[in-house]
Coordinates of N, CA, C and O in Angstrom, one line a residue:
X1376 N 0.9 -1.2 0.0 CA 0.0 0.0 0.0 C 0.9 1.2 0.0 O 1.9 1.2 0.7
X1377 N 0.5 2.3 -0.8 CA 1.1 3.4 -0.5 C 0.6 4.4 -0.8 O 0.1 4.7 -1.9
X1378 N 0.7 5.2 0.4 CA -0.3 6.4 0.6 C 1.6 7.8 0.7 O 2.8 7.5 0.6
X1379 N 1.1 8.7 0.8 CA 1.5 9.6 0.6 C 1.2 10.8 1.7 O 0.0 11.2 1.7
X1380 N 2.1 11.3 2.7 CA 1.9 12.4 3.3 C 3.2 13.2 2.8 O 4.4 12.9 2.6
X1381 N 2.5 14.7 2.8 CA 3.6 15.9 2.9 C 3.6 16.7 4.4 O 2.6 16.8 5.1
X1382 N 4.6 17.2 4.7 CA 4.5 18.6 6.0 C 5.3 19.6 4.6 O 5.8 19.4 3.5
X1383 N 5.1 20.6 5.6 CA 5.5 22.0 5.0 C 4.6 22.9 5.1 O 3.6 22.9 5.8
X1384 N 4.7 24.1 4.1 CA 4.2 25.3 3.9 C 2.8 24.6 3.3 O 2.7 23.8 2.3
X1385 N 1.4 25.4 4.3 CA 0.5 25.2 3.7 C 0.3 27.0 3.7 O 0.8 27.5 4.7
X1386 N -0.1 27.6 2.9 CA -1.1 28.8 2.5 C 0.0 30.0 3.4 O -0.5 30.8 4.2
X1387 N 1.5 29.7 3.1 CA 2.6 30.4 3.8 C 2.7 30.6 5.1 O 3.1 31.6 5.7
X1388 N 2.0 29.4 5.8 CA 2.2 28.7 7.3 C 3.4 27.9 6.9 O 3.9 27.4 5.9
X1389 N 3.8 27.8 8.5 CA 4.9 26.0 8.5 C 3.9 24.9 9.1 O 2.8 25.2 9.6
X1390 N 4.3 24.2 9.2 CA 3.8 22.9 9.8 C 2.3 22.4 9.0 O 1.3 22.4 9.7
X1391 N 2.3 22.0 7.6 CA 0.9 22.2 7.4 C 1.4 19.9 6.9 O 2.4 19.3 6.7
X1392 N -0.1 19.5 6.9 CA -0.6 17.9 6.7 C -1.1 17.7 5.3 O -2.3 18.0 5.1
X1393 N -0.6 17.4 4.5 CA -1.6 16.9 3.4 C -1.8 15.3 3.7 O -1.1 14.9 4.6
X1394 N -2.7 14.4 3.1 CA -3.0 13.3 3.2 C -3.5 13.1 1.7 O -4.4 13.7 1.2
X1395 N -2.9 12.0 1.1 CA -3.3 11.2 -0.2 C -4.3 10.3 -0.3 O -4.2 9.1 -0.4
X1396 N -5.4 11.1 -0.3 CA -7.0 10.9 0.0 C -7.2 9.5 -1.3 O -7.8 8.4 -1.1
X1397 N -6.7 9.9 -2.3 CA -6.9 9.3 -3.7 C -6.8 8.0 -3.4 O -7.7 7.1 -3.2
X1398 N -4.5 8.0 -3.2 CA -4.3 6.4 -2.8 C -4.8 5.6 -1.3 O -4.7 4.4 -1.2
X1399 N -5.1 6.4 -0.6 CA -6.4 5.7 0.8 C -7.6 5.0 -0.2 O -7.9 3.8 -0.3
X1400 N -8.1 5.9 -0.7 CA -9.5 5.3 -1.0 C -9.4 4.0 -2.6 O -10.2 3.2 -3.0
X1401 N -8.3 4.2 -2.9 CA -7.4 3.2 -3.8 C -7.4 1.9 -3.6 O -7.8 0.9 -4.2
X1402 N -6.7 2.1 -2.5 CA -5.9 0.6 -1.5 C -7.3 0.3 -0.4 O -7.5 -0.8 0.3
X1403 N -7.9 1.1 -0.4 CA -8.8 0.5 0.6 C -10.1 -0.7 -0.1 O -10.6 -1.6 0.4
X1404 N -10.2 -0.1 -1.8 CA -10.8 -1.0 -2.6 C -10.3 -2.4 -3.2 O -10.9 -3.4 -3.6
X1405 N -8.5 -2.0 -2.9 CA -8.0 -2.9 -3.2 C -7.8 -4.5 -2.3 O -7.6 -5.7 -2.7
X1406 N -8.2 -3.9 -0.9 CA -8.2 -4.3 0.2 C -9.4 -5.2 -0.2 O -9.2 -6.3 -0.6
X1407 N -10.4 -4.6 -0.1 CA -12.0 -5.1 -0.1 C -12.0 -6.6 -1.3 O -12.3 -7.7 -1.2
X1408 N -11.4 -5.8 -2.6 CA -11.1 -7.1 -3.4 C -10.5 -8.2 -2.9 O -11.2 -9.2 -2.8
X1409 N -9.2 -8.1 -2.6 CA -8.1 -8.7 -1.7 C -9.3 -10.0 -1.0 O -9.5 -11.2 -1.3
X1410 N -10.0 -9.3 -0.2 CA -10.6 -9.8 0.7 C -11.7 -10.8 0.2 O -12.0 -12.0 0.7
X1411 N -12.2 -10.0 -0.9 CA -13.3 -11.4 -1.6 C -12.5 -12.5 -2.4 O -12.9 -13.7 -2.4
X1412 N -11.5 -12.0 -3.0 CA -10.6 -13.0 -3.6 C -10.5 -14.1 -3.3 O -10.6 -15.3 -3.8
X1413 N -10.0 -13.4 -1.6 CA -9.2 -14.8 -0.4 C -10.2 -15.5 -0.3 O -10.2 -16.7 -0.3
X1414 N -11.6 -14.6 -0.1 CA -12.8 -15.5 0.7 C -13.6 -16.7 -0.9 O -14.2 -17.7 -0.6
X1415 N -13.6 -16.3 -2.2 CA -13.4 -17.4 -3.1 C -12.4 -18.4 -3.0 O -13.1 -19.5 -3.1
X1416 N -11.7 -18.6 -2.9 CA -10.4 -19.3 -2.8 C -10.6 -20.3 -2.1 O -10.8 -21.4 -2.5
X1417 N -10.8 -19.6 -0.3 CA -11.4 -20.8 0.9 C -12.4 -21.1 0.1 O -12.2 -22.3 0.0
X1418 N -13.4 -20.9 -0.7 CA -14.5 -21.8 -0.8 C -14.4 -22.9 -1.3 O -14.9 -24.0 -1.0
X1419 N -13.5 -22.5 -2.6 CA -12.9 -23.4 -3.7 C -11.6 -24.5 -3.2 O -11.4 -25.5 -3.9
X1420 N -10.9 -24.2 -2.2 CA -10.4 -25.0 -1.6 C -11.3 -25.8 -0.7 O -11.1 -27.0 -0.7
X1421 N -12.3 -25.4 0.1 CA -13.4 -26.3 0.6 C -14.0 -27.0 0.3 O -14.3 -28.1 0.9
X1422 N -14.6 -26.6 -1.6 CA -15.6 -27.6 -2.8 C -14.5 -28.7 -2.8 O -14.7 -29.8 -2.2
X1423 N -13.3 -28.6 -3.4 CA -12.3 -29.6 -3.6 C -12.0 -30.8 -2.4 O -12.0 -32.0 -2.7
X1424 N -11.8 -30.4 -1.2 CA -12.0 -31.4 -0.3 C -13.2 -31.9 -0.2 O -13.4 -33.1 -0.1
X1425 N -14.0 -31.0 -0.4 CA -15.4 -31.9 -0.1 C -15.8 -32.9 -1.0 O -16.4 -34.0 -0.8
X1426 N -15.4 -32.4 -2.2 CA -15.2 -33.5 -3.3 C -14.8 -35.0 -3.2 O -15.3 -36.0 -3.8
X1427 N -13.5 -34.9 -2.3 CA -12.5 -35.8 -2.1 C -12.9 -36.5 -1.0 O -12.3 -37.5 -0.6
X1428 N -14.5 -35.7 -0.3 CA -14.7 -37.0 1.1 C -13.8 -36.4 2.2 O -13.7 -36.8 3.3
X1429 N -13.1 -35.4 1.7 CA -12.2 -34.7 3.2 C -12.5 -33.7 4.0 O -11.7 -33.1 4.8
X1430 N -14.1 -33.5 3.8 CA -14.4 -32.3 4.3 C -15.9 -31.2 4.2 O -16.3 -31.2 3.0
X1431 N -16.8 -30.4 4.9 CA -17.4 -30.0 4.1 C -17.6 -29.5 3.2 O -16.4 -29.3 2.7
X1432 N -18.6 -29.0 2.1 CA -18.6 -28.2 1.2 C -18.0 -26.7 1.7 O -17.6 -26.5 2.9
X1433 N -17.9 -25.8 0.8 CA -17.5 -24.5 1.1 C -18.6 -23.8 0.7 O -18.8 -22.6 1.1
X1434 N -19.7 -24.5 -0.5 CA -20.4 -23.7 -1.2 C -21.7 -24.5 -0.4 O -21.3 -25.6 0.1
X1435 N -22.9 -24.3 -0.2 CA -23.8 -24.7 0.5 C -24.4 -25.5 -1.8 O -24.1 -25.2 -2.9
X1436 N -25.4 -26.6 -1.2 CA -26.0 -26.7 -2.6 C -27.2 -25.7 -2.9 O -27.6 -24.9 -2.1
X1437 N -27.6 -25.8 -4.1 CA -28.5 -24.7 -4.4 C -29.3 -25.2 -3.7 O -29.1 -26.3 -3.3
X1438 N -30.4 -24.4 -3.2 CA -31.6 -24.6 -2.3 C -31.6 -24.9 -1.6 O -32.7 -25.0 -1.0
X1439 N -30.4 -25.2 -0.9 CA -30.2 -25.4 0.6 C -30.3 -27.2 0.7 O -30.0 -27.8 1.7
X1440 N -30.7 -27.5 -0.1 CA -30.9 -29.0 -0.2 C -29.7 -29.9 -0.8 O -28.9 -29.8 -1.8
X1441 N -30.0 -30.9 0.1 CA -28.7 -32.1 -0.3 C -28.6 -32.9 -1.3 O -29.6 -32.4 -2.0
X1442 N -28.0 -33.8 -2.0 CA -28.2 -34.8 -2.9 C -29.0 -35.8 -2.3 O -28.9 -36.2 -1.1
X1443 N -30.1 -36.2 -3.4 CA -30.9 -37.1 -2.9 C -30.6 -38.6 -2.9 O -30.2 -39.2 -3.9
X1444 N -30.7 -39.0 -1.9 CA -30.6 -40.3 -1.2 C -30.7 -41.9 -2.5 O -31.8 -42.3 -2.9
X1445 N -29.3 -42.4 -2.8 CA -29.7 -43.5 -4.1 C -30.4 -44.3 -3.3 O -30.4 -44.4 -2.1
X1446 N -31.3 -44.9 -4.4 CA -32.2 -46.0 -4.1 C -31.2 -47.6 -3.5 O -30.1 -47.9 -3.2
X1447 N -32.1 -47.9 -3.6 CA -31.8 -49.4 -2.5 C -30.4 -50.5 -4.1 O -29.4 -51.1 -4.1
X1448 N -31.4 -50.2 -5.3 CA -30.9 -50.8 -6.4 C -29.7 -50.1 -6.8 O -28.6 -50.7 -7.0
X1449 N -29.9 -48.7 -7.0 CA -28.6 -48.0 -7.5 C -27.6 -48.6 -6.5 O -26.9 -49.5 -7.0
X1450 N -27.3 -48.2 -5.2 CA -26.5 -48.8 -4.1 C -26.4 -49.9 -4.3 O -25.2 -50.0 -4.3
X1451 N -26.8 -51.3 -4.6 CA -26.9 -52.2 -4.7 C -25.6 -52.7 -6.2 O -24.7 -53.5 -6.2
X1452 N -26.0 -52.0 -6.8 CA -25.3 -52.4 -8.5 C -23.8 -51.1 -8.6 O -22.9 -51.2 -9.4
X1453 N -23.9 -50.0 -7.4 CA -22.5 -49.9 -7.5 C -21.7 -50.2 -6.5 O -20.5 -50.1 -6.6
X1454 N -22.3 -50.6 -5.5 CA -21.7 -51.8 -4.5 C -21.1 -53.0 -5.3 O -20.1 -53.5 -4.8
X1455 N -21.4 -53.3 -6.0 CA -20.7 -54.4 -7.2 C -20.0 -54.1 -8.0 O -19.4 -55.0 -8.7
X1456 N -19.8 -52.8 -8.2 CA -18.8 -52.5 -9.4 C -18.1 -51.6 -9.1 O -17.5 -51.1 -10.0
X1457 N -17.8 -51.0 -7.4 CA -17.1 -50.5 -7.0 C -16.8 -50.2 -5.6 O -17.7 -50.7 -4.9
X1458 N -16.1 -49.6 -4.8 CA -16.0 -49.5 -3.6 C -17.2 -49.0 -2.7 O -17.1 -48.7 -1.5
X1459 N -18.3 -48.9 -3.4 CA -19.3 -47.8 -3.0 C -19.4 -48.2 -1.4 O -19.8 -47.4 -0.6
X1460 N -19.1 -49.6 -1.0 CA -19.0 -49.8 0.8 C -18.6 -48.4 1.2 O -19.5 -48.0 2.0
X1461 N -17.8 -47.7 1.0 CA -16.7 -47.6 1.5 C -17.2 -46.0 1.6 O -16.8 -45.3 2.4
X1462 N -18.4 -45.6 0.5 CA -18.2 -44.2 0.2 C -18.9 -43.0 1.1 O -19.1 -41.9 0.7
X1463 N -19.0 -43.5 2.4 CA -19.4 -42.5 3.5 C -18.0 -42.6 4.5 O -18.0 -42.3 5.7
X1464 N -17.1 -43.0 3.7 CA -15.6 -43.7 4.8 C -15.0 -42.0 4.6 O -15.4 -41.2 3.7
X1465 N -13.9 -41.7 5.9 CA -13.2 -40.4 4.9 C -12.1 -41.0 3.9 O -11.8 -42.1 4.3
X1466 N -11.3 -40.7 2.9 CA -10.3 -41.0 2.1 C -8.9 -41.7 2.9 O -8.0 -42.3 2.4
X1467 N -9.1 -41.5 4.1 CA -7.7 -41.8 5.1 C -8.1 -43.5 5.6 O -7.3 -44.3 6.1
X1468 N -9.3 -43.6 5.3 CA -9.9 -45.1 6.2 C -10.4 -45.0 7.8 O -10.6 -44.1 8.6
X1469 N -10.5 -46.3 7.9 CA -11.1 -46.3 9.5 C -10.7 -47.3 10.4 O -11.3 -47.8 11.4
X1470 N -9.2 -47.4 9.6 CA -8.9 -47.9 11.1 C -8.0 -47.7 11.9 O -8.0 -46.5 12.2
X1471 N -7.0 -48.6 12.5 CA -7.0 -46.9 14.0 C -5.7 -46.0 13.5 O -5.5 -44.9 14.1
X1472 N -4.9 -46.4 12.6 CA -3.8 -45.1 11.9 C -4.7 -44.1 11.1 O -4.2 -43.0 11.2
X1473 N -5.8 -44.0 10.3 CA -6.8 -44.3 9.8 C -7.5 -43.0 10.8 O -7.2 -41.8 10.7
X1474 N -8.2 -43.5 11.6 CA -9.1 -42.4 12.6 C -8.1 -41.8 13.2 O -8.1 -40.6 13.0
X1475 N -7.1 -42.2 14.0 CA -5.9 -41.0 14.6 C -5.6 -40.3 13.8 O -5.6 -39.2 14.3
X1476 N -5.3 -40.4 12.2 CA -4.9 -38.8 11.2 C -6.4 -38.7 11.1 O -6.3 -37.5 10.9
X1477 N -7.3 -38.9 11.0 CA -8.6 -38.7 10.9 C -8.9 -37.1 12.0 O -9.4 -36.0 11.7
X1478 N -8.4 -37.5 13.2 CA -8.9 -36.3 14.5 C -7.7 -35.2 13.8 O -7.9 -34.2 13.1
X1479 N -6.6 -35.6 14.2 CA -5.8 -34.2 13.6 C -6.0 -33.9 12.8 O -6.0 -32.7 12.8
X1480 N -6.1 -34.4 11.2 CA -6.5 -33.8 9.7 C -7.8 -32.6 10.2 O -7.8 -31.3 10.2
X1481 N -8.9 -33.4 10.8 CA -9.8 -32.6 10.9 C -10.0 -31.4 11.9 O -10.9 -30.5 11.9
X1482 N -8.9 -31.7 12.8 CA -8.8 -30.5 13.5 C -8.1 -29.2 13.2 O -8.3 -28.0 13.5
X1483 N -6.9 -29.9 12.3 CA -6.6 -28.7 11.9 C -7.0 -28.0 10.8 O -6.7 -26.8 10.5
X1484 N -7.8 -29.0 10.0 CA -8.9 -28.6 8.7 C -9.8 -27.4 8.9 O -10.0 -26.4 8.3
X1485 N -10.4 -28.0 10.0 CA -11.3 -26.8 10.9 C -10.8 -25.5 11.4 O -11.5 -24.6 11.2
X1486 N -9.8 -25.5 12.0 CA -9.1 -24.6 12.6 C -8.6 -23.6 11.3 O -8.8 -22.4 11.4
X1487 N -7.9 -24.3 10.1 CA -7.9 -23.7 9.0 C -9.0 -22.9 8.6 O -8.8 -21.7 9.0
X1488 N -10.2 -23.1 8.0 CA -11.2 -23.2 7.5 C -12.0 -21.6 8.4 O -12.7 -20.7 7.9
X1489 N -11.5 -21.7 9.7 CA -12.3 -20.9 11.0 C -11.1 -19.4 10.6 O -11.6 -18.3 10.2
X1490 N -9.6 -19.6 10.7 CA -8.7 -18.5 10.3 C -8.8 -18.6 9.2 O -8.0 -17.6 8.9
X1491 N -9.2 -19.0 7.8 CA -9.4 -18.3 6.7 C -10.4 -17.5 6.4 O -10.4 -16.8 5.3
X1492 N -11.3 -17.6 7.1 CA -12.6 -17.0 7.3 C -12.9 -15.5 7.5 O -13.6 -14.6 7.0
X1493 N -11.8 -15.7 8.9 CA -11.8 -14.5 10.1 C -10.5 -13.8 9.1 O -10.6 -12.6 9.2
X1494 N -9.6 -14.1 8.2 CA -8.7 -13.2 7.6 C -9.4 -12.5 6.5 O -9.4 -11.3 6.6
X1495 N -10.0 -13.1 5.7 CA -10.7 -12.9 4.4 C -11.7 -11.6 5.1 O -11.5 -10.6 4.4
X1496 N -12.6 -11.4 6.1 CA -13.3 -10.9 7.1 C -12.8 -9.5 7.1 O -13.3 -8.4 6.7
X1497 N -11.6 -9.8 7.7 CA -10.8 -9.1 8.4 C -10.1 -7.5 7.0 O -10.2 -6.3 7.0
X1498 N -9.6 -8.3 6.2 CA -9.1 -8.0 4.7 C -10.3 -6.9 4.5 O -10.1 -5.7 4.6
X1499 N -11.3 -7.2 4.3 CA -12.2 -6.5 3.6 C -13.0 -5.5 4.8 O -13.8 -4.7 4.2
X1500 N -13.0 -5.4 5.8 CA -12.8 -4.7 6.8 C -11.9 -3.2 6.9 O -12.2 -2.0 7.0
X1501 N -10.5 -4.1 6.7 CA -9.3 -3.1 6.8 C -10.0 -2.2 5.2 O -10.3 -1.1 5.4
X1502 N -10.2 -2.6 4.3 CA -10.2 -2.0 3.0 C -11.4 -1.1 3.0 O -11.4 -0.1 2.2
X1503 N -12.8 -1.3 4.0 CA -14.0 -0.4 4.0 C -13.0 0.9 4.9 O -12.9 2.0 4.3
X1504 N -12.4 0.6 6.0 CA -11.7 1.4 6.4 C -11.3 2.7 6.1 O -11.6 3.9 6.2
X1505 N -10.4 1.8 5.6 CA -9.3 3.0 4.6 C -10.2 3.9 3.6 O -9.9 5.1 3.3
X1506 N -11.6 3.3 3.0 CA -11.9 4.3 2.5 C -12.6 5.1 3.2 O -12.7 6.3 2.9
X1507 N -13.2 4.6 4.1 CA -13.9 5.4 4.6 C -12.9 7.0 5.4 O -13.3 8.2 5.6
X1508 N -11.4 6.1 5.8 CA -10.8 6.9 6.4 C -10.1 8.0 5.2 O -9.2 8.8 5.3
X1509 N -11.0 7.7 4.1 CA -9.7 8.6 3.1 C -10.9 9.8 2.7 O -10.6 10.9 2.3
X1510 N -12.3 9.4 3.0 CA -13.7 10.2 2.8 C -13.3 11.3 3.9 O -13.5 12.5 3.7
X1511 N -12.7 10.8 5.2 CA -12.8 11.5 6.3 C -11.9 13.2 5.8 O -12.1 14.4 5.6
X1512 N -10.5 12.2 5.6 CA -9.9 13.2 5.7 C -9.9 14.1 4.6 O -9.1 15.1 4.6
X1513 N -10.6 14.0 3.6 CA -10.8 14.7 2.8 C -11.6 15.6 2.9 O -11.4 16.7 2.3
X1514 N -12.9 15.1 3.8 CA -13.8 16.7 3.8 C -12.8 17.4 5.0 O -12.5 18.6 4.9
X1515 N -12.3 16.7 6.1 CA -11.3 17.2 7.2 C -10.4 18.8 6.4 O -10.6 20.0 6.6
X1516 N -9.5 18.2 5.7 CA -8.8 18.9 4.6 C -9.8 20.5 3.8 O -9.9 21.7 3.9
X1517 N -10.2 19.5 3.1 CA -11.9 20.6 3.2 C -12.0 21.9 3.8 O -12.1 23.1 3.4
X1518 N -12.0 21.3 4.9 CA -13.0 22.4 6.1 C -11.6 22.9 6.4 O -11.6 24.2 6.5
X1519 N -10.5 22.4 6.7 CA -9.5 23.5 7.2 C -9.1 24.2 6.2 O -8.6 25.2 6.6
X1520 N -9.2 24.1 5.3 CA -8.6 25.0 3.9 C -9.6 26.6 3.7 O -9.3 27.7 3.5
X1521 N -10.8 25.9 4.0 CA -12.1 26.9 4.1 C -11.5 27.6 5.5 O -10.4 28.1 5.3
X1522 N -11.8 27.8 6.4 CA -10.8 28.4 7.9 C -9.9 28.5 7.4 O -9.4 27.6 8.2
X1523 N -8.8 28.7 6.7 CA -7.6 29.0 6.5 C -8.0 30.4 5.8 O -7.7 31.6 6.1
X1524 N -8.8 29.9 4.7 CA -8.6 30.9 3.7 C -10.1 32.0 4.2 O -10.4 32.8 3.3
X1525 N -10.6 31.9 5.1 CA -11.4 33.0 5.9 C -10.7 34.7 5.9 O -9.5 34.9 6.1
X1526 N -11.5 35.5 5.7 CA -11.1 36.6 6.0 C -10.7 36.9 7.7 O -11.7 36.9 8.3
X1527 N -10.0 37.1 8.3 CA -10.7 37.8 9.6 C -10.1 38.9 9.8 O -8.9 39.1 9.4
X1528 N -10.7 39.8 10.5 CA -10.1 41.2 10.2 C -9.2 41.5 11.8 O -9.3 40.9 12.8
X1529 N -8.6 42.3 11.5 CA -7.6 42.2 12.9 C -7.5 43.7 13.1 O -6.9 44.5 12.4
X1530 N -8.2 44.0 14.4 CA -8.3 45.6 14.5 C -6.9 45.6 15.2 O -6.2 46.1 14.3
X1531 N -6.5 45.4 15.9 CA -4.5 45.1 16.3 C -3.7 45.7 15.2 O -2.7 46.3 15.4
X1532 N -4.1 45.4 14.2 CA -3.1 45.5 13.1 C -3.6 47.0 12.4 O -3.4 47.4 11.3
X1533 N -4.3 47.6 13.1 CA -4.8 49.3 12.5 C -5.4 49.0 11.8 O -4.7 49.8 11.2
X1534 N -6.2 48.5 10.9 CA -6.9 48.4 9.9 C -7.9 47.0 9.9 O -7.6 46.0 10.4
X1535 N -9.4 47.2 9.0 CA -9.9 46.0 9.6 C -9.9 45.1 7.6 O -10.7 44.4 6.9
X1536 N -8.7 45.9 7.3 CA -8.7 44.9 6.1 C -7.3 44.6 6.2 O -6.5 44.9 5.3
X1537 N -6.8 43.8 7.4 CA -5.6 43.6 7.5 C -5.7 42.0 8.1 O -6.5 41.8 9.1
X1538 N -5.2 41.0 7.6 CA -5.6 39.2 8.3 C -4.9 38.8 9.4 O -3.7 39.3 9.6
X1539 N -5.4 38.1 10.2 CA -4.1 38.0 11.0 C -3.4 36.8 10.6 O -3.8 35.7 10.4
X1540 N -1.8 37.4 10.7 CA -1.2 36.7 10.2 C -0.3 35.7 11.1 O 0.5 34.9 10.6
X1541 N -0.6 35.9 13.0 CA 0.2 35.1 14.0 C -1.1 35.3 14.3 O -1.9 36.0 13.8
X1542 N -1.1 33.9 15.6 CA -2.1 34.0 16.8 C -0.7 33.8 18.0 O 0.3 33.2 17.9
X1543 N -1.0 34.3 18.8 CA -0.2 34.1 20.4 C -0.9 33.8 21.5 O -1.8 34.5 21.9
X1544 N -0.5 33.0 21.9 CA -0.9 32.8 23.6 C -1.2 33.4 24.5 O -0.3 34.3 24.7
X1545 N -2.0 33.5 25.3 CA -2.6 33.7 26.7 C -0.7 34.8 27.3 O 0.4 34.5 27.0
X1546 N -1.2 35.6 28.0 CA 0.3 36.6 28.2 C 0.4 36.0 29.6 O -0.6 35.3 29.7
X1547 N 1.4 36.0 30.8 CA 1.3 35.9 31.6 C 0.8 36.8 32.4 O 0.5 37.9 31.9
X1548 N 0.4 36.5 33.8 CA 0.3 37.9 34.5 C 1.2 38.6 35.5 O 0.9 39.7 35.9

């Protein structure tokens, strides 16, 4: 990301802030993308295991509804012409090397699945941010430029078409 600040002479003051409103509100969209990108990605990494029997879906099915249940015969006739025993097993097997990588695969499958989630979240968060933080400082910018460039008249200075051009502090007593 790269944003841009200046100091220096604002309106022949010292000490003046600009802020690179443009590249904030840039990177903050960039962010938001970033963020859906990531969160396609987990899904498509999710479809793929789930594919493979290692996991759930990432994408829910249309309608919220499952694959419907084969008949007694279908099951029956690919039970004979292939492992179909086997096809509610996970890919690792079931026995006890088998279910022991079974608990850690899936724990840390989950645990994956829960932090890619919360980053992808997170991503597109940081990115509303920044724009919103780049909206801010922009009308901010705005309004001090407007007060800067105000007339105010300074009877101090003998004349009331004269600006002032210091302010000073409270005097002692």
């Amino acid at each position: 990301m790269q944003t841009s600040t200046t100091t220096g002479d604002v309106m022949g003051g010292a000490g003046g802030f600009q802020t690179d409103t443009e590249s904030l509100k840039a990177e903050g969209t960039s962010f938001v993308k970033l963020g859906e990108d990531f969160q396609n990605s987990v899904k498509r990494l999710m479809d793929g295991l789930s594919a493979l029997g290692a996991g759930p879906p990432g994408t829910p099915p249309a309608g919220g509804q499952k694959e419907p249940d084969k008949s007694f015969g279908e099951q029956f006739t690919s039970g004979l012409t292939s492992f179909a025993s086997k096809a509610d097993m996970p890919p690792w097997g079931d026995d006890e090397i088998g279910e022991k990588f079974g608990v850690v695969y899936e724990g840390v499958r989950d645990g994956m699945y829960e932090s890619m989630g919360h980053l992808s979240s997170k991503l597109q968060e940081i990115g509303k941010a920044l724009t919103s933080m780049s909206k801010n400082y922009a009308e901010s910018e705005d309004f001090s430029e407007s007060l800067i460039k105000q007339h105010v008249p300074n009877p101090q200075a003998g004349g009331s078409d004269k600006l002032v051009s210091r302010l000073e502090g409270p005097r002692p007593h």
